[in-house]
Coordinates of C-alpha atoms in Angstrom, one line a residue:
Chain A
M1 CA 66.0 -43.6 35.5
T2 CA 64.4 -43.7 32.8
S3 CA 64.3 -46.0 29.5
L4 CA 62.5 -47.8 26.6
Q5 CA 62.9 -50.4 25.2
L6 CA 60.5 -52.0 21.7
E7 CA 59.9 -55.3 21.1
N8 CA 58.6 -57.0 17.6
I9 CA 56.6 -53.8 17.2
G10 CA 54.0 -54.0 15.0
V11 CA 50.8 -51.7 13.4
R12 CA 48.6 -53.4 11.1
Y13 CA 45.5 -51.1 9.3
G14 CA 43.5 -53.6 7.6
D15 CA 45.6 -56.4 5.6
T16 CA 48.5 -53.9 5.4
D17 CA 51.5 -54.3 8.1
V18 CA 52.5 -50.5 7.7
V19 CA 55.4 -51.7 10.6
S20 CA 56.7 -54.7 11.8
G21 CA 58.7 -56.2 14.4
V22 CA 61.1 -53.3 15.3
S23 CA 62.7 -54.2 17.8
T24 CA 65.5 -51.8 19.2
P25 CA 68.2 -51.6 22.0
V26 CA 67.3 -49.7 25.8
L27 CA 66.0 -46.1 24.8
R28 CA 67.5 -44.4 27.9
G29 CA 66.1 -41.3 29.6
G30 CA 68.2 -37.7 28.9
E31 CA 69.3 -38.8 25.2
L32 CA 67.6 -38.1 21.7
T33 CA 67.0 -39.9 19.3
A34 CA 66.4 -39.4 15.6
V35 CA 63.9 -41.8 13.7
I36 CA 64.2 -41.0 10.3
G37 CA 63.3 -42.8 6.9
P38 CA 61.6 -41.4 4.1
N39 CA 57.5 -40.3 3.4
A40 CA 55.4 -43.0 4.2
A41 CA 57.9 -45.0 6.2
G42 CA 56.0 -45.7 8.6
K43 CA 57.4 -43.5 11.5
S44 CA 54.0 -42.2 12.7
S45 CA 52.1 -45.4 13.3
L46 CA 55.3 -47.0 15.1
F47 CA 55.3 -43.3 17.1
K48 CA 51.4 -44.4 17.3
R49 CA 51.8 -47.8 18.4
I50 CA 54.3 -46.8 21.2
A51 CA 51.9 -44.0 22.2
G52 CA 49.1 -47.0 22.5
L53 CA 47.1 -44.9 20.2
V54 CA 46.8 -48.2 17.8
K55 CA 46.7 -51.6 18.6
G56 CA 49.4 -54.3 17.7
P57 CA 51.6 -57.4 18.3
G58 CA 54.8 -56.5 19.7
V59 CA 55.9 -55.6 23.8
I60 CA 57.1 -52.2 24.9
H61 CA 59.0 -52.1 27.9
L62 CA 59.1 -48.9 30.0
S63 CA 61.4 -48.8 33.3
A64 CA 59.3 -48.3 36.6
A65 CA 60.8 -44.9 36.6
A66 CA 58.6 -44.3 33.6
Q67 CA 56.0 -46.7 34.6
A68 CA 55.0 -44.9 38.0
A69 CA 54.9 -41.4 35.9
E70 CA 51.5 -39.9 35.6
N71 CA 51.7 -38.9 32.1
A72 CA 54.3 -41.8 31.0
I73 CA 53.9 -41.4 27.4
C74 CA 52.7 -38.1 25.5
Y75 CA 52.8 -38.0 21.5
L76 CA 53.2 -34.9 19.4
P77 CA 51.0 -35.8 16.2
Q78 CA 52.6 -34.0 12.9
D79 CA 49.1 -32.5 11.9
T80 CA 48.6 -29.2 13.9
S81 CA 45.2 -28.0 12.3
T82 CA 42.2 -27.1 13.7
T83 CA 39.1 -24.3 13.9
A84 CA 38.7 -25.2 17.6
I85 CA 38.0 -20.8 19.5
L86 CA 40.6 -21.8 21.6
T87 CA 42.7 -19.4 23.1
V88 CA 47.2 -21.0 22.7
Y89 CA 46.6 -20.4 26.4
E90 CA 43.5 -22.2 27.0
S91 CA 45.3 -25.2 24.7
V92 CA 48.0 -25.8 27.3
I93 CA 45.2 -25.7 29.8
L94 CA 43.3 -28.2 28.4
A95 CA 46.4 -30.2 28.1
A96 CA 47.2 -30.2 31.8
K97 CA 44.2 -30.5 33.3
Q98 CA 42.5 -34.2 31.3
G99 CA 40.6 -36.4 34.1
S100 CA 40.3 -33.6 36.1
S101 CA 38.3 -30.9 38.1
W102 CA 36.4 -27.5 36.4
K103 CA 38.7 -25.7 38.4
V104 CA 42.8 -24.1 37.5
T105 CA 44.3 -24.0 40.3
G106 CA 47.1 -20.5 40.6
R107 CA 49.8 -22.7 41.0
E108 CA 48.2 -24.8 37.7
L109 CA 47.8 -21.7 35.9
Q110 CA 51.6 -20.4 37.5
K111 CA 53.3 -23.4 35.8
I112 CA 51.1 -22.5 32.5
D113 CA 52.8 -19.4 32.8
A114 CA 56.3 -20.7 32.9
V115 CA 56.1 -23.4 29.9
L116 CA 54.7 -20.9 27.7
N117 CA 58.1 -18.1 29.0
A118 CA 60.3 -20.8 28.6
L119 CA 59.3 -21.5 24.5
R120 CA 59.3 -17.5 24.5
M121 CA 55.2 -17.9 23.6
T122 CA 53.6 -15.7 26.1
D123 CA 53.2 -12.9 23.3
I124 CA 50.7 -15.5 21.8
A125 CA 49.2 -17.1 24.3
G126 CA 46.1 -14.7 23.8
R127 CA 45.7 -15.6 20.4
N128 CA 43.7 -18.1 19.4
L129 CA 44.9 -21.3 17.1
G130 CA 42.7 -20.7 14.2
Q131 CA 44.7 -17.4 14.3
L132 CA 48.8 -18.8 14.4
S133 CA 50.4 -19.5 11.3
G134 CA 51.8 -22.9 11.1
G135 CA 55.3 -22.9 12.8
Q136 CA 53.4 -20.9 15.8
R137 CA 51.3 -23.8 15.8
Q138 CA 53.5 -26.5 16.3
L139 CA 54.9 -24.7 19.8
A140 CA 51.9 -24.8 20.4
A141 CA 51.9 -28.1 20.3
I142 CA 54.8 -28.2 21.6
A143 CA 53.6 -26.6 24.7
Q144 CA 51.1 -29.0 25.8
A145 CA 53.2 -31.7 25.3
L146 CA 55.4 -30.5 27.8
V147 CA 53.0 -29.6 30.3
R148 CA 52.1 -33.0 30.9
E149 CA 55.4 -33.9 32.2
P150 CA 55.9 -37.4 30.5
K151 CA 59.2 -39.4 30.8
I152 CA 58.9 -40.5 27.0
L153 CA 58.4 -37.5 24.1
L154 CA 57.1 -38.6 20.6
M155 CA 57.2 -36.1 18.6
D156 CA 56.3 -36.5 14.9
E157 CA 58.1 -34.2 12.8
P158 CA 57.7 -31.1 15.1
T159 CA 60.5 -28.6 13.5
S160 CA 58.8 -28.8 10.0
A161 CA 57.0 -25.7 9.9
L162 CA 59.8 -23.7 11.8
D163 CA 62.2 -20.7 10.8
L164 CA 65.4 -21.7 10.6
H165 CA 66.5 -20.1 14.1
R166 CA 62.7 -21.8 16.6
Q167 CA 64.6 -25.3 14.2
I168 CA 67.6 -25.1 16.4
D169 CA 65.9 -22.8 19.2
V170 CA 63.7 -26.3 19.9
L171 CA 66.0 -28.6 19.3
S172 CA 68.6 -27.4 21.5
F173 CA 66.2 -27.0 24.2
M174 CA 64.7 -30.1 23.6
R175 CA 68.2 -31.7 24.3
E176 CA 68.5 -29.6 27.3
L177 CA 65.4 -30.3 28.9
A178 CA 65.4 -34.4 28.0
T179 CA 69.0 -34.3 30.1
R180 CA 67.3 -32.7 32.8
R181 CA 64.3 -34.2 33.1
N182 CA 65.4 -37.2 32.6
M183 CA 63.4 -37.9 29.8
A184 CA 63.8 -39.9 26.7
V185 CA 62.9 -38.1 23.4
L186 CA 61.8 -39.5 20.4
I187 CA 61.4 -36.9 17.2
A188 CA 60.9 -37.9 13.6
L189 CA 63.2 -35.3 11.6
H190 CA 64.0 -35.2 7.7
D191 CA 67.0 -32.9 8.1
L192 CA 69.2 -35.3 8.7
N193 CA 71.9 -32.6 10.0
H194 CA 69.5 -32.0 13.2
A195 CA 69.6 -35.6 13.8
L196 CA 73.3 -35.2 13.7
R197 CA 73.6 -32.4 15.6
Y198 CA 70.8 -32.7 17.9
C199 CA 70.4 -37.0 18.9
Q200 CA 72.7 -39.5 20.1
N201 CA 70.7 -42.0 18.5
V202 CA 69.2 -42.5 15.3
M203 CA 66.6 -45.3 14.5
V204 CA 66.5 -45.4 10.2
V205 CA 62.5 -46.8 9.3
V206 CA 62.2 -47.9 5.3
D207 CA 58.6 -49.2 5.0
G208 CA 57.7 -50.3 7.8
R209 CA 61.0 -51.9 9.2
M210 CA 63.8 -50.9 11.4
I211 CA 66.5 -51.2 9.7
A212 CA 69.4 -49.9 11.8
C213 CA 69.3 -48.3 15.2
G214 CA 72.2 -47.3 16.9
A215 CA 74.7 -43.8 17.8
T216 CA 74.1 -41.4 15.1
H217 CA 77.2 -41.1 13.8
D218 CA 78.1 -44.8 13.6
I219 CA 74.5 -44.6 11.4
I220 CA 74.4 -41.6 9.2
T221 CA 76.8 -42.7 7.0
Q222 CA 77.4 -42.3 2.9
D223 CA 76.3 -45.9 2.2
L224 CA 72.9 -45.1 4.1
L225 CA 72.5 -41.8 2.4
R226 CA 73.1 -43.2 -0.9
D227 CA 70.4 -47.1 -0.3
V228 CA 67.3 -45.3 2.3
Y229 CA 67.7 -41.8 0.1
R230 CA 68.7 -42.9 -3.3
V231 CA 70.9 -39.3 -2.5
N232 CA 74.5 -38.8 -3.3
A233 CA 76.2 -37.1 -0.8
R234 CA 79.1 -37.0 1.9
I235 CA 79.3 -36.6 6.1
E236 CA 81.6 -34.0 6.2
R237 CA 83.8 -31.9 9.7
C238 CA 83.6 -28.4 9.8
S239 CA 85.8 -26.6 11.6
F240 CA 84.4 -26.7 14.6
G241 CA 84.7 -30.5 14.6
N242 CA 80.6 -30.7 13.8
S243 CA 78.9 -33.4 11.1
H244 CA 77.2 -32.2 8.3
V245 CA 75.4 -33.8 4.7
V246 CA 77.1 -32.7 1.9
I247 CA 74.7 -33.4 -0.8
D248 CA 75.8 -33.5 -4.5
G249 CA 72.5 -34.3 -5.8
P250 CA 70.0 -37.5 -6.0
I251 CA 70.8 -40.7 -7.8
H252 CA 69.1 -41.0 -11.0
D253 CA 67.6 -43.7 -11.8
H254 CA 63.3 -44.6 -12.6
A255 CA 62.4 -43.5 -9.7
A256 CA 63.8 -39.8 -10.0
M257 CA 61.3 -37.4 -11.4
S258 CA 61.9 -36.5 -14.7
V259 CA 61.1 -33.1 -16.4
E260 CA 61.5 -35.3 -20.1
D261 CA 58.5 -36.8 -19.2
F262 CA 56.8 -33.7 -18.6
A263 CA 57.7 -32.4 -21.3
A264 CA 56.1 -35.3 -23.2
C265 CA 53.0 -34.8 -22.2
A266 CA 52.7 -30.9 -23.7
Chain B
M1 CA 59.2 -5.7 19.1
S2 CA 57.5 -6.6 22.4
L3 CA 57.1 -3.2 24.6
V4 CA 56.3 -5.2 27.8
T5 CA 59.6 -7.1 29.8
R6 CA 59.8 -10.8 30.0
Q7 CA 58.6 -10.9 33.4
D8 CA 55.3 -8.7 33.0
A9 CA 55.3 -10.9 29.6
V10 CA 54.8 -14.0 32.8
V11 CA 52.2 -12.6 34.6
L12 CA 50.2 -11.2 31.4
G13 CA 49.0 -14.9 30.3
S14 CA 47.3 -15.9 33.2
V15 CA 46.3 -11.9 33.6
Q16 CA 44.6 -12.5 30.5
Y17 CA 43.0 -15.9 31.0
R18 CA 41.3 -14.9 34.2
A19 CA 40.4 -11.8 32.7
R20 CA 38.7 -13.9 30.0
S21 CA 36.8 -16.1 32.2
L22 CA 35.5 -13.6 34.0
R23 CA 34.4 -11.8 31.5
R24 CA 32.8 -15.4 30.1
L25 CA 31.4 -16.2 33.2
L26 CA 29.5 -12.5 32.8
I27 CA 28.0 -14.1 29.9
V28 CA 26.8 -17.0 31.1
A29 CA 25.2 -14.7 33.9
G30 CA 23.8 -12.5 31.8
L31 CA 22.4 -15.3 29.3
S32 CA 20.5 -16.3 32.5
S33 CA 18.9 -13.2 33.4
I34 CA 17.5 -12.2 29.7
L35 CA 16.3 -15.9 29.7
F36 CA 14.7 -15.4 33.3
L37 CA 13.1 -11.9 32.0
S38 CA 12.2 -14.0 28.5
M39 CA 10.3 -16.3 30.3
A40 CA 8.5 -13.9 32.8
V41 CA 7.7 -12.0 29.5
D42 CA 6.3 -15.4 28.1
L43 CA 4.5 -15.7 31.0
A44 CA 2.4 -12.8 31.1
T45 CA 1.5 -12.3 27.3
G46 CA -1.4 -14.1 26.1
P47 CA -5.0 -13.4 25.6
A48 CA -5.0 -11.9 28.6
N49 CA -2.2 -9.9 29.5
Y50 CA -0.8 -9.3 32.9
P51 CA 2.4 -6.7 33.9
L52 CA 5.5 -8.3 34.8
T53 CA 5.1 -7.3 38.5
D54 CA 2.3 -9.8 39.3
V55 CA 3.3 -12.9 37.3
L56 CA 6.5 -12.5 39.7
R57 CA 4.4 -12.7 42.6
A58 CA 1.7 -15.5 40.5
L59 CA 5.6 -17.2 40.6
F60 CA 7.2 -16.4 44.3
V61 CA 3.8 -15.6 46.6
P62 CA 1.3 -17.2 44.5
D63 CA -1.3 -16.8 47.2
S64 CA -0.9 -13.1 46.9
V65 CA -2.9 -12.8 43.3
P66 CA -6.5 -14.0 42.9
H67 CA -7.2 -17.5 41.9
Q68 CA -8.2 -16.9 38.0
M69 CA -4.7 -15.5 37.9
R70 CA -2.9 -18.2 39.4
V71 CA -4.2 -20.9 37.4
V72 CA -3.9 -18.9 33.8
I73 CA 0.0 -18.6 34.9
W74 CA 0.7 -22.2 36.3
D75 CA -1.6 -24.8 34.8
I76 CA -1.6 -22.9 31.2
R77 CA 1.1 -21.2 30.2
M78 CA 3.3 -22.4 32.7
P79 CA 4.2 -25.9 30.6
I80 CA 4.3 -23.9 27.5
A81 CA 6.7 -21.5 28.6
L82 CA 9.0 -24.4 30.4
M83 CA 8.4 -26.3 27.7
A84 CA 9.8 -23.6 25.5
V85 CA 13.0 -23.1 27.8
I86 CA 13.8 -26.6 27.9
V87 CA 13.1 -27.6 24.2
G88 CA 15.9 -24.3 23.3
A89 CA 18.0 -26.0 25.9
A90 CA 18.1 -29.7 24.8
L91 CA 18.0 -29.1 21.3
S92 CA 20.7 -26.1 20.9
T93 CA 22.7 -28.8 23.5
A94 CA 22.5 -31.5 21.3
G95 CA 23.2 -29.6 18.2
A96 CA 26.9 -28.1 20.2
Q97 CA 27.9 -31.3 21.0
M98 CA 26.9 -33.3 17.6
Q99 CA 29.2 -30.2 16.1
T100 CA 31.8 -31.1 18.9
I101 CA 32.0 -34.8 18.0
L102 CA 31.8 -34.7 14.3
A103 CA 34.2 -31.1 14.1
N104 CA 31.6 -29.9 11.1
P105 CA 29.9 -26.5 12.6
L106 CA 27.3 -27.3 10.1
A107 CA 24.9 -30.1 11.9
S108 CA 21.9 -30.3 14.1
P109 CA 19.6 -32.3 14.7
F110 CA 17.4 -30.7 11.9
T111 CA 20.6 -30.8 9.3
L112 CA 21.3 -34.7 10.4
G113 CA 18.1 -35.7 8.8
I114 CA 16.4 -36.7 13.0
S115 CA 14.0 -33.9 12.7
A116 CA 12.9 -35.5 9.7
A117 CA 13.0 -38.8 10.9
A118 CA 10.2 -37.3 13.3
G119 CA 8.6 -35.7 11.4
F120 CA 8.1 -39.3 9.1
G121 CA 7.3 -41.0 12.2
A122 CA 4.8 -38.9 13.2
A123 CA 2.8 -38.4 10.3
L124 CA 3.2 -42.8 10.0
A125 CA 0.8 -42.2 12.8
L126 CA -1.3 -39.2 11.9
V127 CA -2.0 -41.1 8.4
L128 CA -1.6 -43.9 8.4
G129 CA -2.2 -45.1 12.2
V130 CA 0.8 -46.9 12.2
S131 CA 2.0 -47.6 15.8
I132 CA 6.1 -48.9 15.6
I133 CA 5.5 -50.0 18.7
P134 CA 1.7 -51.5 19.4
A135 CA 1.6 -51.2 23.0
F136 CA 1.2 -47.5 24.0
V137 CA -1.2 -46.4 21.5
E138 CA -2.0 -43.2 23.3
F139 CA 1.6 -41.7 22.7
I140 CA 1.7 -43.4 19.3
I141 CA 2.9 -40.0 18.2
P142 CA 5.4 -39.2 20.3
L143 CA 6.5 -42.7 20.2
N144 CA 6.6 -43.2 16.7
A145 CA 8.3 -40.0 15.8
F146 CA 11.7 -40.7 19.3
L147 CA 11.9 -43.9 17.7
M148 CA 12.5 -42.9 13.9
A149 CA 15.0 -39.6 15.6
M150 CA 16.5 -42.3 17.8
G151 CA 16.8 -44.4 14.8
A152 CA 18.1 -42.0 12.4
A153 CA 21.2 -40.2 15.2
L154 CA 21.9 -44.1 16.0
L155 CA 22.7 -44.8 11.9
I156 CA 24.3 -42.0 11.8
H157 CA 26.7 -42.8 14.7
F158 CA 27.5 -46.4 13.4
F159 CA 27.8 -45.0 9.8
S160 CA 30.5 -42.1 11.2
R161 CA 32.2 -45.2 13.0
L162 CA 33.6 -46.7 9.8
R163 CA 36.6 -47.1 8.9
G164 CA 37.3 -44.4 6.2
V165 CA 34.2 -42.3 6.6
T166 CA 34.7 -39.2 7.3
V167 CA 33.0 -36.1 9.0
E168 CA 31.8 -34.2 5.3
T169 CA 30.6 -38.1 4.8
I170 CA 28.8 -38.2 7.9
V171 CA 26.9 -34.6 6.6
L172 CA 26.5 -35.9 3.6
L173 CA 24.7 -39.3 4.4
G174 CA 22.6 -36.7 7.2
I175 CA 21.8 -34.2 4.2
A176 CA 20.8 -37.7 2.2
M177 CA 18.5 -38.5 4.8
V178 CA 17.1 -35.4 5.1
F179 CA 16.1 -35.6 1.7
T180 CA 15.2 -39.4 2.3
F181 CA 12.3 -38.6 5.1
N182 CA 11.1 -35.4 3.1
A183 CA 10.5 -37.4 0.1
L184 CA 8.5 -40.1 2.2
L185 CA 6.7 -37.5 4.5
A186 CA 5.1 -36.0 0.8
L187 CA 4.6 -39.6 -0.3
L188 CA 2.4 -39.5 3.5
Q189 CA 0.9 -37.0 2.7
Y190 CA -0.2 -37.7 -1.0
L191 CA -2.3 -40.3 0.5
A192 CA -3.6 -38.6 3.6
T193 CA -7.3 -37.5 4.5
E194 CA -7.9 -34.2 4.7
Q195 CA -7.5 -33.8 7.9
A196 CA -5.1 -35.6 8.8
L197 CA -2.8 -33.7 5.7
A198 CA -3.5 -30.3 8.4
A199 CA -2.6 -32.4 11.4
V200 CA 1.2 -33.4 9.1
V201 CA 1.3 -30.1 8.5
F202 CA 1.0 -29.0 11.7
W203 CA 3.1 -31.4 13.4
T204 CA 5.8 -30.6 10.8
M205 CA 5.3 -26.4 11.7
G206 CA 6.5 -27.3 15.2
S207 CA 4.4 -25.7 18.4
L208 CA 4.4 -25.5 21.6
V209 CA 0.7 -25.2 22.4
K210 CA 0.1 -29.0 23.4
A211 CA 2.7 -28.8 26.5
T212 CA 1.4 -30.5 29.5
W213 CA 3.5 -31.4 33.0
T214 CA 4.2 -34.8 31.6
K215 CA 6.3 -33.6 28.2
V216 CA 8.0 -30.9 30.0
A217 CA 8.5 -33.9 32.4
V218 CA 10.4 -36.0 29.9
T219 CA 12.1 -33.7 27.9
A220 CA 13.8 -32.1 31.3
L221 CA 14.5 -35.4 32.6
A222 CA 16.5 -35.9 29.2
V223 CA 18.4 -32.4 29.6
V224 CA 18.9 -33.8 33.3
I225 CA 20.3 -36.8 32.0
A226 CA 22.8 -35.5 29.4
V227 CA 23.7 -32.0 30.7
P228 CA 26.3 -33.3 34.2
L229 CA 27.5 -36.3 31.8
F230 CA 28.3 -33.5 29.1
A231 CA 30.0 -31.5 32.2
R232 CA 32.2 -34.6 32.9
R233 CA 33.2 -34.6 30.0
A234 CA 34.4 -31.1 29.7
W235 CA 38.0 -31.2 29.6
A236 CA 37.7 -34.0 27.0
L237 CA 35.1 -32.9 24.9
T238 CA 36.9 -29.3 24.5
A239 CA 40.1 -31.6 23.7
L240 CA 37.7 -33.1 20.7
R241 CA 38.0 -29.6 18.9
L242 CA 41.8 -30.7 18.3
G243 CA 41.5 -33.1 16.3
D244 CA 41.1 -37.0 17.3
E245 CA 45.1 -37.8 17.3
K246 CA 45.5 -34.3 19.6
A247 CA 42.5 -35.1 22.1
A248 CA 44.0 -39.3 22.3
S249 CA 47.4 -37.8 23.0
F250 CA 46.1 -35.8 25.9
G251 CA 44.6 -39.3 27.0
V252 CA 41.3 -39.3 26.0
R253 CA 39.7 -42.0 24.8
V254 CA 38.0 -40.9 21.7
Q255 CA 36.3 -43.7 20.8
K256 CA 34.1 -44.3 24.0
V257 CA 33.6 -40.4 24.0
R258 CA 32.4 -39.9 21.3
L259 CA 30.0 -43.1 21.3
E260 CA 28.1 -42.0 24.8
T261 CA 28.3 -38.7 23.5
M262 CA 26.0 -39.9 20.5
L263 CA 24.0 -41.5 22.4
L264 CA 22.6 -38.5 24.9
V265 CA 22.7 -36.3 21.3
S266 CA 20.5 -38.6 20.0
L267 CA 18.3 -38.8 23.1
L268 CA 18.3 -34.7 23.4
A269 CA 17.1 -34.4 20.0
A270 CA 14.6 -37.3 19.5
I271 CA 12.8 -36.3 22.9
P272 CA 11.8 -32.8 22.2
V273 CA 11.3 -33.3 18.6
S274 CA 8.8 -35.9 19.2
F275 CA 6.9 -33.9 21.5
V276 CA 6.8 -29.9 20.2
G277 CA 7.5 -31.1 16.2
T278 CA 10.1 -29.7 13.8
I279 CA 11.9 -26.8 15.4
G280 CA 14.9 -26.8 13.3
F281 CA 16.8 -23.6 13.5
V282 CA 18.0 -23.2 17.1
G283 CA 20.5 -26.7 16.8
L284 CA 22.2 -25.2 14.7
V285 CA 22.7 -21.8 15.7
G286 CA 22.4 -21.5 19.5
P287 CA 26.1 -23.7 19.8
H288 CA 27.2 -21.2 16.9
I289 CA 26.0 -17.7 19.2
A290 CA 27.1 -19.4 22.6
R291 CA 30.7 -20.4 20.4
M292 CA 30.9 -16.7 19.3
L293 CA 30.3 -15.5 23.3
V294 CA 32.3 -17.7 24.9
G295 CA 34.6 -19.9 22.7
E296 CA 34.8 -23.7 22.4
D297 CA 35.7 -23.6 26.9
Q298 CA 33.0 -26.8 27.1
R299 CA 33.1 -25.5 30.4
F300 CA 31.5 -21.6 29.5
F301 CA 30.6 -23.2 26.3
L302 CA 28.2 -26.1 27.5
P303 CA 26.1 -23.2 30.1
A304 CA 26.3 -20.7 27.3
S305 CA 25.0 -23.0 24.5
I306 CA 21.9 -24.2 27.0
L307 CA 20.8 -20.9 28.0
A308 CA 21.0 -20.0 23.8
G309 CA 18.9 -22.5 22.4
A310 CA 16.9 -21.9 26.2
V311 CA 16.8 -18.3 25.5
M312 CA 15.8 -18.5 21.8
L313 CA 12.9 -20.4 21.9
S314 CA 11.9 -18.6 25.0
A315 CA 11.4 -15.4 23.2
T316 CA 10.1 -16.8 20.0
S317 CA 7.2 -18.3 22.2
V318 CA 6.5 -14.7 23.3
L319 CA 6.5 -13.5 19.6
S320 CA 4.7 -16.4 18.2
K321 CA 1.8 -15.2 20.3
T322 CA 2.3 -11.2 19.6
L323 CA 3.4 -10.5 15.8
V324 CA -0.5 -11.2 15.0
P325 CA -2.7 -10.3 18.0
G326 CA -5.5 -13.3 19.0
A327 CA -3.9 -16.0 16.9
I328 CA -0.5 -18.5 18.0
L329 CA 1.8 -19.0 14.9
P330 CA 3.7 -22.1 14.6
I331 CA 7.4 -22.0 16.8
G332 CA 9.0 -23.8 14.5
V333 CA 8.2 -20.7 11.7
I334 CA 8.4 -18.2 14.1
T335 CA 12.3 -19.4 15.2
A336 CA 13.8 -19.5 11.9
L337 CA 12.0 -16.3 10.6
V338 CA 13.4 -14.2 13.7
G339 CA 16.3 -16.0 14.8
V340 CA 18.3 -15.6 10.6
P341 CA 18.5 -11.9 10.9
F342 CA 19.8 -11.9 14.2
F343 CA 22.3 -14.6 13.5
F344 CA 23.5 -12.7 10.5
S345 CA 23.7 -9.2 12.4
L346 CA 25.4 -11.3 15.0
I347 CA 28.4 -12.7 12.2
F348 CA 28.7 -9.5 10.9
A349 CA 28.9 -8.0 14.5
T350 CA 31.9 -10.2 15.3
R351 CA 33.5 -9.9 12.2
R352 CA 33.3 -6.7 13.0
R353 CA 35.3 -6.3 16.1
S354 CA 37.9 -9.4 15.0

């Protein structure tokens, strides 16, 4: 059984603590955990710390099953821009073959074909990454991550450049894949409706600290929207019984953008 | 809407990949053949021109050709022809990996000031007789050039490791070094005697005529050490082209790979320049030609860069002997003069194709 638990995790850049004291309950395989919070809250840094790309205090507890995996943790960065002259297919081979021989076997090619087919990307497999739209590059990045067959997948805003259909497609695909593969998936998201619809858990990060972590419907509340996002909103149930956020508007405090101040500079 | 069915499309991904890999293998094989031909022409060209068939006989059955011809081909022309190939290969590989690890297509031993540093080191010896390491006086010029070039390369490397330093800053540092060393070189030229000035000018133009078997062997050794290590890291180096974060997420130890690569690149750039002088163009353009031909998968890009650089300099060696009958023009000058139109034609051809 795959599981992940963070204990007092921190990240420090120079003299600044960008993440500190993050401890979570056990996050189990088969579940999606949305990592939410305002911009620059430290979500990406937290992911990099979990993936071992940056150093910092704290302990990451992995279950024995996760530890035994060849690529236990895989981080999917937010930035997918590249000028590399590599096709989508080659970039997925690259992700699969790190540290191994030059030869790509027929079996490995079959696996890559299957991943690209599952993500409905075969039509762009032969195109160079530099020629793709932002959304297509995000899909290529997801294929690169999935081909490594991680036990714990950290996805940093993986749907930010995708159209609505693809966003829903990717999130429902990840939810089902997580269940079938017993994979623990952490997804940084800004769309709270997606979090409510597809994620079992939510972790809220503000100013580098985790202020809440638990079942999605317990955490995403009217109070959270007001306190964390400074937004007046309600959580309502639609006729299908699904919860969704209805936004009334921003709270007009000193931090809200001001057209009057802008007009003053004319 | 796609005309192929889903099942057809599944096959297409790997089929396309296999076809592309085969095409790239053929390109690498083609470049190897062109290199062999260019080397044979280089050996055949000189004050006494030999037919290609005689050159091939001298190469493969040395006893079947006259003694004089054997001496000319093996003892006089072979070190120069081999030096052209190895220096071209070394500089192009150095440029390719600099461009890879710095994620900048402008990076090369020439544009980052390594050649300029070597020129200054050589001029120190030629003008002032200053030896950075006094123990090896007979190798004062190449040793000075090597040490200055190595110093410049390492300075770039350590600067690039500082926090907050972007690749643009590194290229700017390289350009600043070019100006600094060129200014210092100009100062030495201003102070130099007429004889020393001529020697410095000749050195900075780049020349293969002083190639010896020892110089060939030392330069080849640098290539033989560096290339297998690059080959071993082919996947990791290719992954760096997707960005540090992505490469790290694939399990690449980015800093370690970058440090090792920069040290090897320093060797590859510094040794040839210290022996043959400033040959700028090949380190910048060789990798670009390779990239246009085979893309950036290092399994193809590395051999293609090696071969593109080797072919460029070998062909230039032939031209340097044939453009003005009876004279050998400096190879550094010819490389740029002939290489620029060729490179532009390749850029426009690629643009039309895409």
